[in-house]
PDB file of C-alpha atoms and ligand atoms in Angstrom:
ATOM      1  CA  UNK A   1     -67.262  85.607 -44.604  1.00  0.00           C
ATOM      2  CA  UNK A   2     -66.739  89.129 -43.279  1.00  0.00           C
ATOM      3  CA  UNK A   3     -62.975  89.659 -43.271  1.00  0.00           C
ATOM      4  CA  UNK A   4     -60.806  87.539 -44.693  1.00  0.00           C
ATOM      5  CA  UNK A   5     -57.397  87.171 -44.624  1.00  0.00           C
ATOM      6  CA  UNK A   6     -54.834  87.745 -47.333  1.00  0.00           C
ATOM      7  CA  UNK A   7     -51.762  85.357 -46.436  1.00  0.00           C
ATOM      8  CA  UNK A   8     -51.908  82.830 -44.061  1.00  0.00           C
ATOM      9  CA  UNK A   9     -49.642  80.342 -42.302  1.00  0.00           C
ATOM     10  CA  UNK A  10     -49.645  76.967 -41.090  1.00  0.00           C
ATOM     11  CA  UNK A  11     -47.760  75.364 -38.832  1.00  0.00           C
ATOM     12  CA  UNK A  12     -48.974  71.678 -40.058  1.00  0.00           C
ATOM     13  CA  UNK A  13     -48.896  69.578 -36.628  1.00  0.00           C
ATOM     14  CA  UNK A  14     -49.708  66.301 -35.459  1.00  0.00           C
ATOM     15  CA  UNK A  15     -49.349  63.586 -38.021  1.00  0.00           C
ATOM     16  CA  UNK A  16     -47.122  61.780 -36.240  1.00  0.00           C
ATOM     17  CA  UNK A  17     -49.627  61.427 -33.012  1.00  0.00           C
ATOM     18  CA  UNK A  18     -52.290  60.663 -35.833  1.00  0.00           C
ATOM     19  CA  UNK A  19     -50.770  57.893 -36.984  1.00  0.00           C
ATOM     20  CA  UNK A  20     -49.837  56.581 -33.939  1.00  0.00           C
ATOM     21  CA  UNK A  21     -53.340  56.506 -32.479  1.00  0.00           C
ATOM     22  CA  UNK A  22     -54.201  54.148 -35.406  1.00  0.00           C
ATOM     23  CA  UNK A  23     -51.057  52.356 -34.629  1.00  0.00           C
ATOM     24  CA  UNK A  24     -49.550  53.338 -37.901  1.00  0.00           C
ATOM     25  CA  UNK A  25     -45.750  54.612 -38.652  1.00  0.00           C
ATOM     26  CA  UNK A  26     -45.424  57.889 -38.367  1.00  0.00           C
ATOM     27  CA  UNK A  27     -44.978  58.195 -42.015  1.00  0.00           C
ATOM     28  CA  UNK A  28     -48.445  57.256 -42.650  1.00  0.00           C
ATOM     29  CA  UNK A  29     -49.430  60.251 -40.928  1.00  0.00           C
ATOM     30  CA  UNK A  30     -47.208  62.645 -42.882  1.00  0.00           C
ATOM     31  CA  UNK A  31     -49.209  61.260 -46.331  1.00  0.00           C
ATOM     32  CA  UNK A  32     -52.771  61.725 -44.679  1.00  0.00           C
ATOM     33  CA  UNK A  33     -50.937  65.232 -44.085  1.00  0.00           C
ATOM     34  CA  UNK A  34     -50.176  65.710 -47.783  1.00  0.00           C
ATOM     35  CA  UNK A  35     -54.197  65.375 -48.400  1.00  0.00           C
ATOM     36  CA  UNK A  36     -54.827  67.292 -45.934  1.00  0.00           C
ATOM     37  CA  UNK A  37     -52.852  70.165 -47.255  1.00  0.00           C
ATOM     38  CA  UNK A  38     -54.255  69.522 -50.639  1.00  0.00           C
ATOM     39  CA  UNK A  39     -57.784  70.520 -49.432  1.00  0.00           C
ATOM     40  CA  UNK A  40     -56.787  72.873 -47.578  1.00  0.00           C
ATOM     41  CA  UNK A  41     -54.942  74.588 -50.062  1.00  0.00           C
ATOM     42  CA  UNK A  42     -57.581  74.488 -52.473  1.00  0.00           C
ATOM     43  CA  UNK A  43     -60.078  75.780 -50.712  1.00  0.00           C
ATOM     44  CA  UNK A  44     -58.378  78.731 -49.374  1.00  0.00           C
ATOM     45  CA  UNK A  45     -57.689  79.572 -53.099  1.00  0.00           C
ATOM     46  CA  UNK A  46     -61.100  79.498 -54.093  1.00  0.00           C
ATOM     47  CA  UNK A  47     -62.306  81.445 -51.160  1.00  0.00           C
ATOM     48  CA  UNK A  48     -60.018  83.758 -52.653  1.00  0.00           C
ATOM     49  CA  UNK A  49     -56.840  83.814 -50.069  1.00  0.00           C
ATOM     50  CA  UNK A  50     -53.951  85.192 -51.909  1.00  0.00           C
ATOM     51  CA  UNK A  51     -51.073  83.527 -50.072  1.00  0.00           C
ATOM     52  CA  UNK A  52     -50.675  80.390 -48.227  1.00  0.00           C
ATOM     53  CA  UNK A  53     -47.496  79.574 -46.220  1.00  0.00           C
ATOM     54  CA  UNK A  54     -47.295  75.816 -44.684  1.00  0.00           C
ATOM     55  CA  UNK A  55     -44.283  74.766 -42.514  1.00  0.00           C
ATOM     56  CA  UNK A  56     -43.276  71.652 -44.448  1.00  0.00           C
ATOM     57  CA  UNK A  57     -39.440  70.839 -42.699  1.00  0.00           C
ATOM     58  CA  UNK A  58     -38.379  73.135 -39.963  1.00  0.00           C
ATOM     59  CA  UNK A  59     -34.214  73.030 -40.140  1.00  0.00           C
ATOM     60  CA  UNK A  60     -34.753  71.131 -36.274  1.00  0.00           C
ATOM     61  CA  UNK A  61     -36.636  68.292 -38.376  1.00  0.00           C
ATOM     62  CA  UNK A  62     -33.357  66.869 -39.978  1.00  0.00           C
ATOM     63  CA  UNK A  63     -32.544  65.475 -36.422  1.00  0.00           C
ATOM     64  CA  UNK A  64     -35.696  62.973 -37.063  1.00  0.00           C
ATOM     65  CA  UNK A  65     -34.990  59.446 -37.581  1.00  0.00           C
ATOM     66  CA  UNK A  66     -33.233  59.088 -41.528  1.00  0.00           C
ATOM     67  CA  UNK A  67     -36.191  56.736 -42.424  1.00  0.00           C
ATOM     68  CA  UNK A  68     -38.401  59.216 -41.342  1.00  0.00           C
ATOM     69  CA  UNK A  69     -37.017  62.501 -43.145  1.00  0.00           C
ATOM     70  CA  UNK A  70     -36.518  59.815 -46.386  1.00  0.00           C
ATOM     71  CA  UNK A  71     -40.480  59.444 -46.371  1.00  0.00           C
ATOM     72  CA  UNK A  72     -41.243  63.183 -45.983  1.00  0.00           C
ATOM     73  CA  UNK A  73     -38.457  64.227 -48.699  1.00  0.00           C
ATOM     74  CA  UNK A  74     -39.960  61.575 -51.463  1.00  0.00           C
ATOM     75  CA  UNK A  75     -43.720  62.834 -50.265  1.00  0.00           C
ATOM     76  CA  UNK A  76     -42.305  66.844 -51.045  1.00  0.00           C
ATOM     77  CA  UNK A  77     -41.069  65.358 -54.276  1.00  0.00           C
ATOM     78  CA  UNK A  78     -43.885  63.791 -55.202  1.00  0.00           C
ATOM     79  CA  UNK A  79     -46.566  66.257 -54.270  1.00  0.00           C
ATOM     80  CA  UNK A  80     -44.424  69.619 -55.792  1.00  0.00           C
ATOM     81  CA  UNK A  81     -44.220  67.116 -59.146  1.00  0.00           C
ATOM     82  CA  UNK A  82     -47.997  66.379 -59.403  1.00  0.00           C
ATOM     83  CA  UNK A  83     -49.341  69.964 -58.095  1.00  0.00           C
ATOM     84  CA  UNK A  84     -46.938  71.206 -60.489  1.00  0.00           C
ATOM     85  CA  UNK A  85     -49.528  71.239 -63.516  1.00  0.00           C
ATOM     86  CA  UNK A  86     -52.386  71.885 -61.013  1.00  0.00           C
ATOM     87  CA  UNK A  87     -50.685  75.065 -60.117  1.00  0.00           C
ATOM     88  CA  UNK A  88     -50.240  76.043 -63.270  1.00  0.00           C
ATOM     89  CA  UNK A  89     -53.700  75.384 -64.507  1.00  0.00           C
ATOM     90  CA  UNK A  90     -54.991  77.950 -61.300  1.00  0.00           C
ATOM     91  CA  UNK A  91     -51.994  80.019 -61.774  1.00  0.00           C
ATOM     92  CA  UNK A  92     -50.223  79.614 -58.231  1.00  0.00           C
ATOM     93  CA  UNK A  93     -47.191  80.301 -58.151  1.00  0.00           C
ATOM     94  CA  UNK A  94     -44.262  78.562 -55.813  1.00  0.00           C
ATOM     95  CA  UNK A  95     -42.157  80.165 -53.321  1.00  0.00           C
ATOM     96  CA  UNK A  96     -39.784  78.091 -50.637  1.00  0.00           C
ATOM     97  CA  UNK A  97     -38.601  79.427 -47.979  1.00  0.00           C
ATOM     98  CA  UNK A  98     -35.141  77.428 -46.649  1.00  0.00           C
ATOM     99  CA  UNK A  99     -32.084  76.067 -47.628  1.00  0.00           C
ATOM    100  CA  UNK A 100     -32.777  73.624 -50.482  1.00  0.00           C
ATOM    101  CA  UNK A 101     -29.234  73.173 -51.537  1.00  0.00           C
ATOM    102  CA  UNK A 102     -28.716  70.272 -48.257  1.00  0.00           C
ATOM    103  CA  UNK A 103     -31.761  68.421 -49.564  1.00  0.00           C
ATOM    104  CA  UNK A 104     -32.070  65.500 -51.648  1.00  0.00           C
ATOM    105  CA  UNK A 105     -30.940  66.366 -55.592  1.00  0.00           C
ATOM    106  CA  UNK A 106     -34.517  64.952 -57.001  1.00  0.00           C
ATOM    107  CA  UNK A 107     -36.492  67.082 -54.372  1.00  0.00           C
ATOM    108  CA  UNK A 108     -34.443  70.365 -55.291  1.00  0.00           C
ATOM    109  CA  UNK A 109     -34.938  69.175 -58.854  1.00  0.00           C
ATOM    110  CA  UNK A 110     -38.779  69.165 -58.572  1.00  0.00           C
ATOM    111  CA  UNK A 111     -38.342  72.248 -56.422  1.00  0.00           C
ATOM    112  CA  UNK A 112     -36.579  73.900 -59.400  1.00  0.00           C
ATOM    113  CA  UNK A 113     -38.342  72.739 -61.966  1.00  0.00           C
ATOM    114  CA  UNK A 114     -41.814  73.893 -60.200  1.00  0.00           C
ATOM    115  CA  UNK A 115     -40.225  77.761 -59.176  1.00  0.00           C
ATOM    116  CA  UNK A 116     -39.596  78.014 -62.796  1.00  0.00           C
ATOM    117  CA  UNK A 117     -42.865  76.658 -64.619  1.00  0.00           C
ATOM    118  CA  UNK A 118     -44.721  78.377 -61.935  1.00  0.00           C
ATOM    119  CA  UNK A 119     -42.432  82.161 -61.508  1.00  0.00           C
ATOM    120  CA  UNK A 120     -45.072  84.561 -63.416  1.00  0.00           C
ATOM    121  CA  UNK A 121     -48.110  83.248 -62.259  1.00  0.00           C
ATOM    122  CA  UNK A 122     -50.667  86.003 -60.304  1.00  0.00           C
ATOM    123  CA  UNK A 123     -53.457  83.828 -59.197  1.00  0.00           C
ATOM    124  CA  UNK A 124     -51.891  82.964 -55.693  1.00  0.00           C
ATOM    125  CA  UNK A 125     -48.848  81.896 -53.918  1.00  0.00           C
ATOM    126  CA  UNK A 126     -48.183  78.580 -51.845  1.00  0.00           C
ATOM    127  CA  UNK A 127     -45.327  79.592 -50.020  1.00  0.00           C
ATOM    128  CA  UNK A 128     -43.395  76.139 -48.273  1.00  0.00           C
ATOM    129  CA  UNK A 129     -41.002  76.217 -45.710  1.00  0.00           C
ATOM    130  CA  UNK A 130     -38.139  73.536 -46.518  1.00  0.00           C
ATOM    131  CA  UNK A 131     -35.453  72.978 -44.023  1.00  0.00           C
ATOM    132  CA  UNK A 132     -36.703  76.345 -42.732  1.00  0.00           C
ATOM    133  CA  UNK A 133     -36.323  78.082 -39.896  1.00  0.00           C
ATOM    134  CA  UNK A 134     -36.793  81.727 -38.440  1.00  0.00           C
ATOM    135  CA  UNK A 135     -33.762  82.340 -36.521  1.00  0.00           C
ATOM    136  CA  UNK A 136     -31.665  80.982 -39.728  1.00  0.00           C
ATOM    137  CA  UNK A 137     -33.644  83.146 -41.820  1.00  0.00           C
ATOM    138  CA  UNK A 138     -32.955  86.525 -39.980  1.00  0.00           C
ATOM    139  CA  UNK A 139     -28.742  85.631 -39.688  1.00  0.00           C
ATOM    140  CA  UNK A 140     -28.475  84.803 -43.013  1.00  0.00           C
ATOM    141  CA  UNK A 141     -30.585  88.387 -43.949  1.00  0.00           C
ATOM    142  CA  UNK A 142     -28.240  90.165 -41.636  1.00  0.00           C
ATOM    143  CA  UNK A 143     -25.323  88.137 -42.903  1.00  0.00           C
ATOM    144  CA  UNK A 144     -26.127  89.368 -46.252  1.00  0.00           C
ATOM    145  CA  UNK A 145     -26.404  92.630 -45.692  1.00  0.00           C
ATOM    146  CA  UNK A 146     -22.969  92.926 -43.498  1.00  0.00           C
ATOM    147  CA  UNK A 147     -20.930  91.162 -46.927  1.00  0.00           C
ATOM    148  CA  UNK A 148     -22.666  93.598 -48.698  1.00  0.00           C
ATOM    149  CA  UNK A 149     -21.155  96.443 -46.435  1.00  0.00           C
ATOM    150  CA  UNK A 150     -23.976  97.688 -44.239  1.00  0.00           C
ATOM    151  CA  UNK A 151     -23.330  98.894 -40.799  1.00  0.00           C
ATOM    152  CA  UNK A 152     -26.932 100.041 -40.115  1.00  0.00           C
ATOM    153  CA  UNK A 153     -30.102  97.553 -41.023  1.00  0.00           C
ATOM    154  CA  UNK A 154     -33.110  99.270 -41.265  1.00  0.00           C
ATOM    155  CA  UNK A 155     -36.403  96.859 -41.985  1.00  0.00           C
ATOM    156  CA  UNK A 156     -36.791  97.616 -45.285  1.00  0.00           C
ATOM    157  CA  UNK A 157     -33.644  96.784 -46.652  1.00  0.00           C
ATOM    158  CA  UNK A 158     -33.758  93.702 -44.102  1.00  0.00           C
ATOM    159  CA  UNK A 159     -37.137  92.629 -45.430  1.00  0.00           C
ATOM    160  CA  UNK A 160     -35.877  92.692 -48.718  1.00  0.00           C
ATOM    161  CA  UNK A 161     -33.448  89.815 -47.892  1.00  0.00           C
ATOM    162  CA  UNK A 162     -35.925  87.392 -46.175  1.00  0.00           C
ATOM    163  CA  UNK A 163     -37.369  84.582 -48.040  1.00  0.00           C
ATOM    164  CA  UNK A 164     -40.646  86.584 -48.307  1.00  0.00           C
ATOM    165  CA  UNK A 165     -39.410  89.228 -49.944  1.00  0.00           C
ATOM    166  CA  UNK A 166     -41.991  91.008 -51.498  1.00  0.00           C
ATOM    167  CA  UNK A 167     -44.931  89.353 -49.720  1.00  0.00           C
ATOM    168  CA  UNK A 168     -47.034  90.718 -47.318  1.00  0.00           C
ATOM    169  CA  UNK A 169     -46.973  89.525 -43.364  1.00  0.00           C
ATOM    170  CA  UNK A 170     -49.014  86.111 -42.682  1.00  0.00           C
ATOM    171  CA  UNK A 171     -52.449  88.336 -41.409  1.00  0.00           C
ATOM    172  CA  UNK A 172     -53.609  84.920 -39.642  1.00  0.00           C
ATOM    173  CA  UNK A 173     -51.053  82.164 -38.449  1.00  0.00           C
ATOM    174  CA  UNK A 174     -52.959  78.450 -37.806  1.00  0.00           C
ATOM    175  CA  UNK A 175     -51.422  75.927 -35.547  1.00  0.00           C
ATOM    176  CA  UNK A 176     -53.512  72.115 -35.548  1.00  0.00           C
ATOM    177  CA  UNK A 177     -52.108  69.742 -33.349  1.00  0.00           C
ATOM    178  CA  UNK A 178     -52.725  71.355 -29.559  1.00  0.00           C
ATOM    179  CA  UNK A 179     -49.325  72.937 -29.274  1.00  0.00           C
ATOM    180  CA  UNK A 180     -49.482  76.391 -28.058  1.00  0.00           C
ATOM    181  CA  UNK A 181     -46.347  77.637 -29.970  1.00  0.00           C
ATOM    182  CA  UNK A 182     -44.701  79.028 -33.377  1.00  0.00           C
ATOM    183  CA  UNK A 183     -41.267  76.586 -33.317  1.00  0.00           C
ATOM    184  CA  UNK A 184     -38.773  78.952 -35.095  1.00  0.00           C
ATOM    185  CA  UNK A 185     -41.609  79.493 -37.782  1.00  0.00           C
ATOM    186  CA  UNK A 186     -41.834  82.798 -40.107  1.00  0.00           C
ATOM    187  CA  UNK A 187     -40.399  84.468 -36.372  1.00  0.00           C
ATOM    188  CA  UNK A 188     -39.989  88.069 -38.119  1.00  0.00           C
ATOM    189  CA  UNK A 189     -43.100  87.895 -40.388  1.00  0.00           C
ATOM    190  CA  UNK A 190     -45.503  86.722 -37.257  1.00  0.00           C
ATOM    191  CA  UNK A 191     -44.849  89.990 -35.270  1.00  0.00           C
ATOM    192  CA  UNK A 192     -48.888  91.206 -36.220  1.00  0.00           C
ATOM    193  CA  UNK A 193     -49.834  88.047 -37.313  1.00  0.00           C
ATOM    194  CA  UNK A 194     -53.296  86.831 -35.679  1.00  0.00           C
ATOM    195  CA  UNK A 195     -52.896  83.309 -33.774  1.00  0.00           C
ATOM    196  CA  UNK A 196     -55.293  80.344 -33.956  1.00  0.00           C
ATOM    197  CA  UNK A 197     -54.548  77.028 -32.333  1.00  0.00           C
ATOM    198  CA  UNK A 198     -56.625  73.667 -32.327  1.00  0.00           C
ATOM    199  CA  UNK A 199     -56.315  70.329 -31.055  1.00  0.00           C
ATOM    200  CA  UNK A 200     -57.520  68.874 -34.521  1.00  0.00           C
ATOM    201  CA  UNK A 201     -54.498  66.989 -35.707  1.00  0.00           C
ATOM    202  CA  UNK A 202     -53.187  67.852 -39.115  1.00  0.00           C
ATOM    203  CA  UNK A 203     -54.409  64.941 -41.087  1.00  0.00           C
ATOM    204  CA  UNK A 204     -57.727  65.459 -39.921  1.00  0.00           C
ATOM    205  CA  UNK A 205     -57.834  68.903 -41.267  1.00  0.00           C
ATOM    206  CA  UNK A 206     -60.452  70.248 -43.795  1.00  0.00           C
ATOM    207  CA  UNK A 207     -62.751  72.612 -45.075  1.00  0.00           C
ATOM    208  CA  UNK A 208     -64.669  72.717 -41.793  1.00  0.00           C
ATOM    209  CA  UNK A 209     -61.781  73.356 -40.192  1.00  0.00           C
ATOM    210  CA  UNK A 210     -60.498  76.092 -41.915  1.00  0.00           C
ATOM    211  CA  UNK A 211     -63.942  77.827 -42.057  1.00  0.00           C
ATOM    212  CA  UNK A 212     -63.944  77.743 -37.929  1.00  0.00           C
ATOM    213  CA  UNK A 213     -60.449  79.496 -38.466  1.00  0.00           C
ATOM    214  CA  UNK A 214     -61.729  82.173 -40.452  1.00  0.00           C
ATOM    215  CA  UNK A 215     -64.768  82.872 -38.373  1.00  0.00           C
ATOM    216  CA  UNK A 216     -62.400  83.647 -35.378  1.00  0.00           C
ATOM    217  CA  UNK A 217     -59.970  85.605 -37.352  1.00  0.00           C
ATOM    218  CA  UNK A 218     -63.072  87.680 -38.532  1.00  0.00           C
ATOM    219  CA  UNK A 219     -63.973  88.174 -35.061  1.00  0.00           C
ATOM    220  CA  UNK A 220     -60.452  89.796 -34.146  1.00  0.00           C
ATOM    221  CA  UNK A 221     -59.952  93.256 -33.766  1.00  0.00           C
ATOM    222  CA  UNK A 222     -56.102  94.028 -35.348  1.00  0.00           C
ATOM    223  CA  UNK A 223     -54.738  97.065 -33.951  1.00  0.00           C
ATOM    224  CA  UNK A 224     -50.998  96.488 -35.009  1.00  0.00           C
ATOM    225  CA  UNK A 225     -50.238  98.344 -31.815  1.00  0.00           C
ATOM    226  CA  UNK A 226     -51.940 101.365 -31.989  1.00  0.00           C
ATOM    227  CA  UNK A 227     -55.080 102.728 -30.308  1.00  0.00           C
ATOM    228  CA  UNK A 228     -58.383 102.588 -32.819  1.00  0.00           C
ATOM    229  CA  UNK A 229     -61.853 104.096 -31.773  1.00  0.00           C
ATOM    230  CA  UNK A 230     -63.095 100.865 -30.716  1.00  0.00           C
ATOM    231  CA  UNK A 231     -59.859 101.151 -27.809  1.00  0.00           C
ATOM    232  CA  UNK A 232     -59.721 104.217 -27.275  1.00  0.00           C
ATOM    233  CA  UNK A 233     -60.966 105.104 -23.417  1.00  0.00           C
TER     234      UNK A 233
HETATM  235  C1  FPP B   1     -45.422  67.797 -38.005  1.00  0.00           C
HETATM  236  O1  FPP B   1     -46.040  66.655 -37.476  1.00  0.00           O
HETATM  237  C2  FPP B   1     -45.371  67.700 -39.440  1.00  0.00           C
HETATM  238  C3  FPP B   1     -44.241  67.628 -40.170  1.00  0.00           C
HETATM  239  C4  FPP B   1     -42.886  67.622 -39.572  1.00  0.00           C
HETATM  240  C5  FPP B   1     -44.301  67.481 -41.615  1.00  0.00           C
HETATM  241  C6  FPP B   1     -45.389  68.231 -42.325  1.00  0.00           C
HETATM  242  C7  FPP B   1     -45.311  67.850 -43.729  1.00  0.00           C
HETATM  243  C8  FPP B   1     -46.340  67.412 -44.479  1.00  0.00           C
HETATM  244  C9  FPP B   1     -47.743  67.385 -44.057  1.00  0.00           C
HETATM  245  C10 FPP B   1     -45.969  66.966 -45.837  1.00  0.00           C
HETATM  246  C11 FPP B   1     -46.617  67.736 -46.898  1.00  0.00           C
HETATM  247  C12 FPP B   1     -46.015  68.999 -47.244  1.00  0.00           C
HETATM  248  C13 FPP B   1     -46.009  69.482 -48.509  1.00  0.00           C
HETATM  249  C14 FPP B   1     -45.631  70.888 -48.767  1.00  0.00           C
HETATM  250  C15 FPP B   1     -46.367  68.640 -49.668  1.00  0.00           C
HETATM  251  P1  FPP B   1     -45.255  65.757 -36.444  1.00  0.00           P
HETATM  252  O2  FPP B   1     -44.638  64.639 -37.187  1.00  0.00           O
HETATM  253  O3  FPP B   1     -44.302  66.595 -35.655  1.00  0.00           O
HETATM  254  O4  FPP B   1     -46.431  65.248 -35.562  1.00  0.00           O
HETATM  255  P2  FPP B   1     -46.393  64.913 -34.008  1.00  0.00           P
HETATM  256  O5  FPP B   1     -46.259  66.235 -33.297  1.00  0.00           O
HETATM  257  O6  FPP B   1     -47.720  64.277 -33.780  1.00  0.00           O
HETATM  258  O7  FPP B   1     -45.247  63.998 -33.779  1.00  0.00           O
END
């Protein structure tokens, strides 16, 4: 693979819809998802992807029916618990971005329990969003940094108070599921970021996919807004 990126993101869409073409709950879809992710997350590791971001519960998701949010929250548990010893065997190491402190107690348990095992691993990151969201991210930044007396933000002191501190921008941002959109998702960190959408729905992601991913991010020219020789007229 010619270029590949360091950090991506995923916007993990269309479990719902997946189950419901197989006239499943919607549930069903969201554990096909976790599997999904697995391999996914996996194999970008081993191609040697440094960071991998997935959009997990967007802050608009707690609106979803309780029975619903109750399935996804035990499947977060679940997963964090058993990839726990997984991640430390490839040292990855856990970052969440979003308010954990409104979430069940036994998810932010596992949550805890998996930041600390996992905190000075270098092999990787898998970075989730949890009751995340973009626009709560950046007020609660500059909310920080006005308690702390600023009166002028510049973006590295604002940077330094996002949930991805320390990380580098997603290079390549993938959205399954046909929607042509970010929804409130890593809004700050995206401003460079490369965009890939497919109709694929999330479950029914895998290798293959990712690969065709890759190949088109290869194929992309990044310019980050200035004019390169290729450009230039
Ligand atoms: C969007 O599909 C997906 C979600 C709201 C949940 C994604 C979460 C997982 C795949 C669980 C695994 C995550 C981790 C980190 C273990 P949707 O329900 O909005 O689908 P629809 O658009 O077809 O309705």
């Amino acid at each position: 693979m010619s270029k590949l990126p360091e950090h991506i993101a995923i916007i993990m869409d269309g479990n719902g819809r997946w189950a419901s073409a197989r006239l499943m709950p919607r549930s069903y879809g969201h554990s096909q998802g976790v599997k999904a992710l697995d391999v996914t997350l996996r194999y970008a590791f081993s191609l040697g992807i440094r960071i991998v971001s997935v959009y997990a519960f967007s802050t608009e998701n707690r609106s979803r029916p309780r029975a619903e949010t109750e399935r996804l929250f035990a499947l977060l548990r679940e997963y964090i618990d058993e990839y726990s010893d997984k991640m430390q065997t490839e040292k990855i190491k856990l970052n969440i971005m979003g308010d954990i402190s409104k979430l069940p107690a036994d998810l932010q348990t596992a949550v805890s329990k998996a930041l600390k095992l996992t905190a000075n691993n270098t092999g990787g990151i898998f970075n989730i969003g949890l009751n995340y969201g973009g626009r709560d991210e950046i007020l609660r930044a500059v909310n920080k940094l006005l308690a702390a007396g600023n009166k002028n933000i510049n973006a590295d002191e604002f940077e330094k108070e996002l949930y991805t501190a320390g990380l580098p921008d997603p290079d390549l941002i993938i959205r399954p599921g046909g929607e042509l959109r970010l929804s409130n998702f890593m809004l700050w960190q995206a401003a460079y970021s490369e965009l890939y959408f497919t109709d694929v729905l999330w479950p029914d992601f895998d290798k293959a996919e990712l690969q065709k991913a890759l190949q088109e991010y290869g194929k992309r020219e990044r310019r980050f807004g200035k004019v390169t020789e290729k450009n230039e007229k």
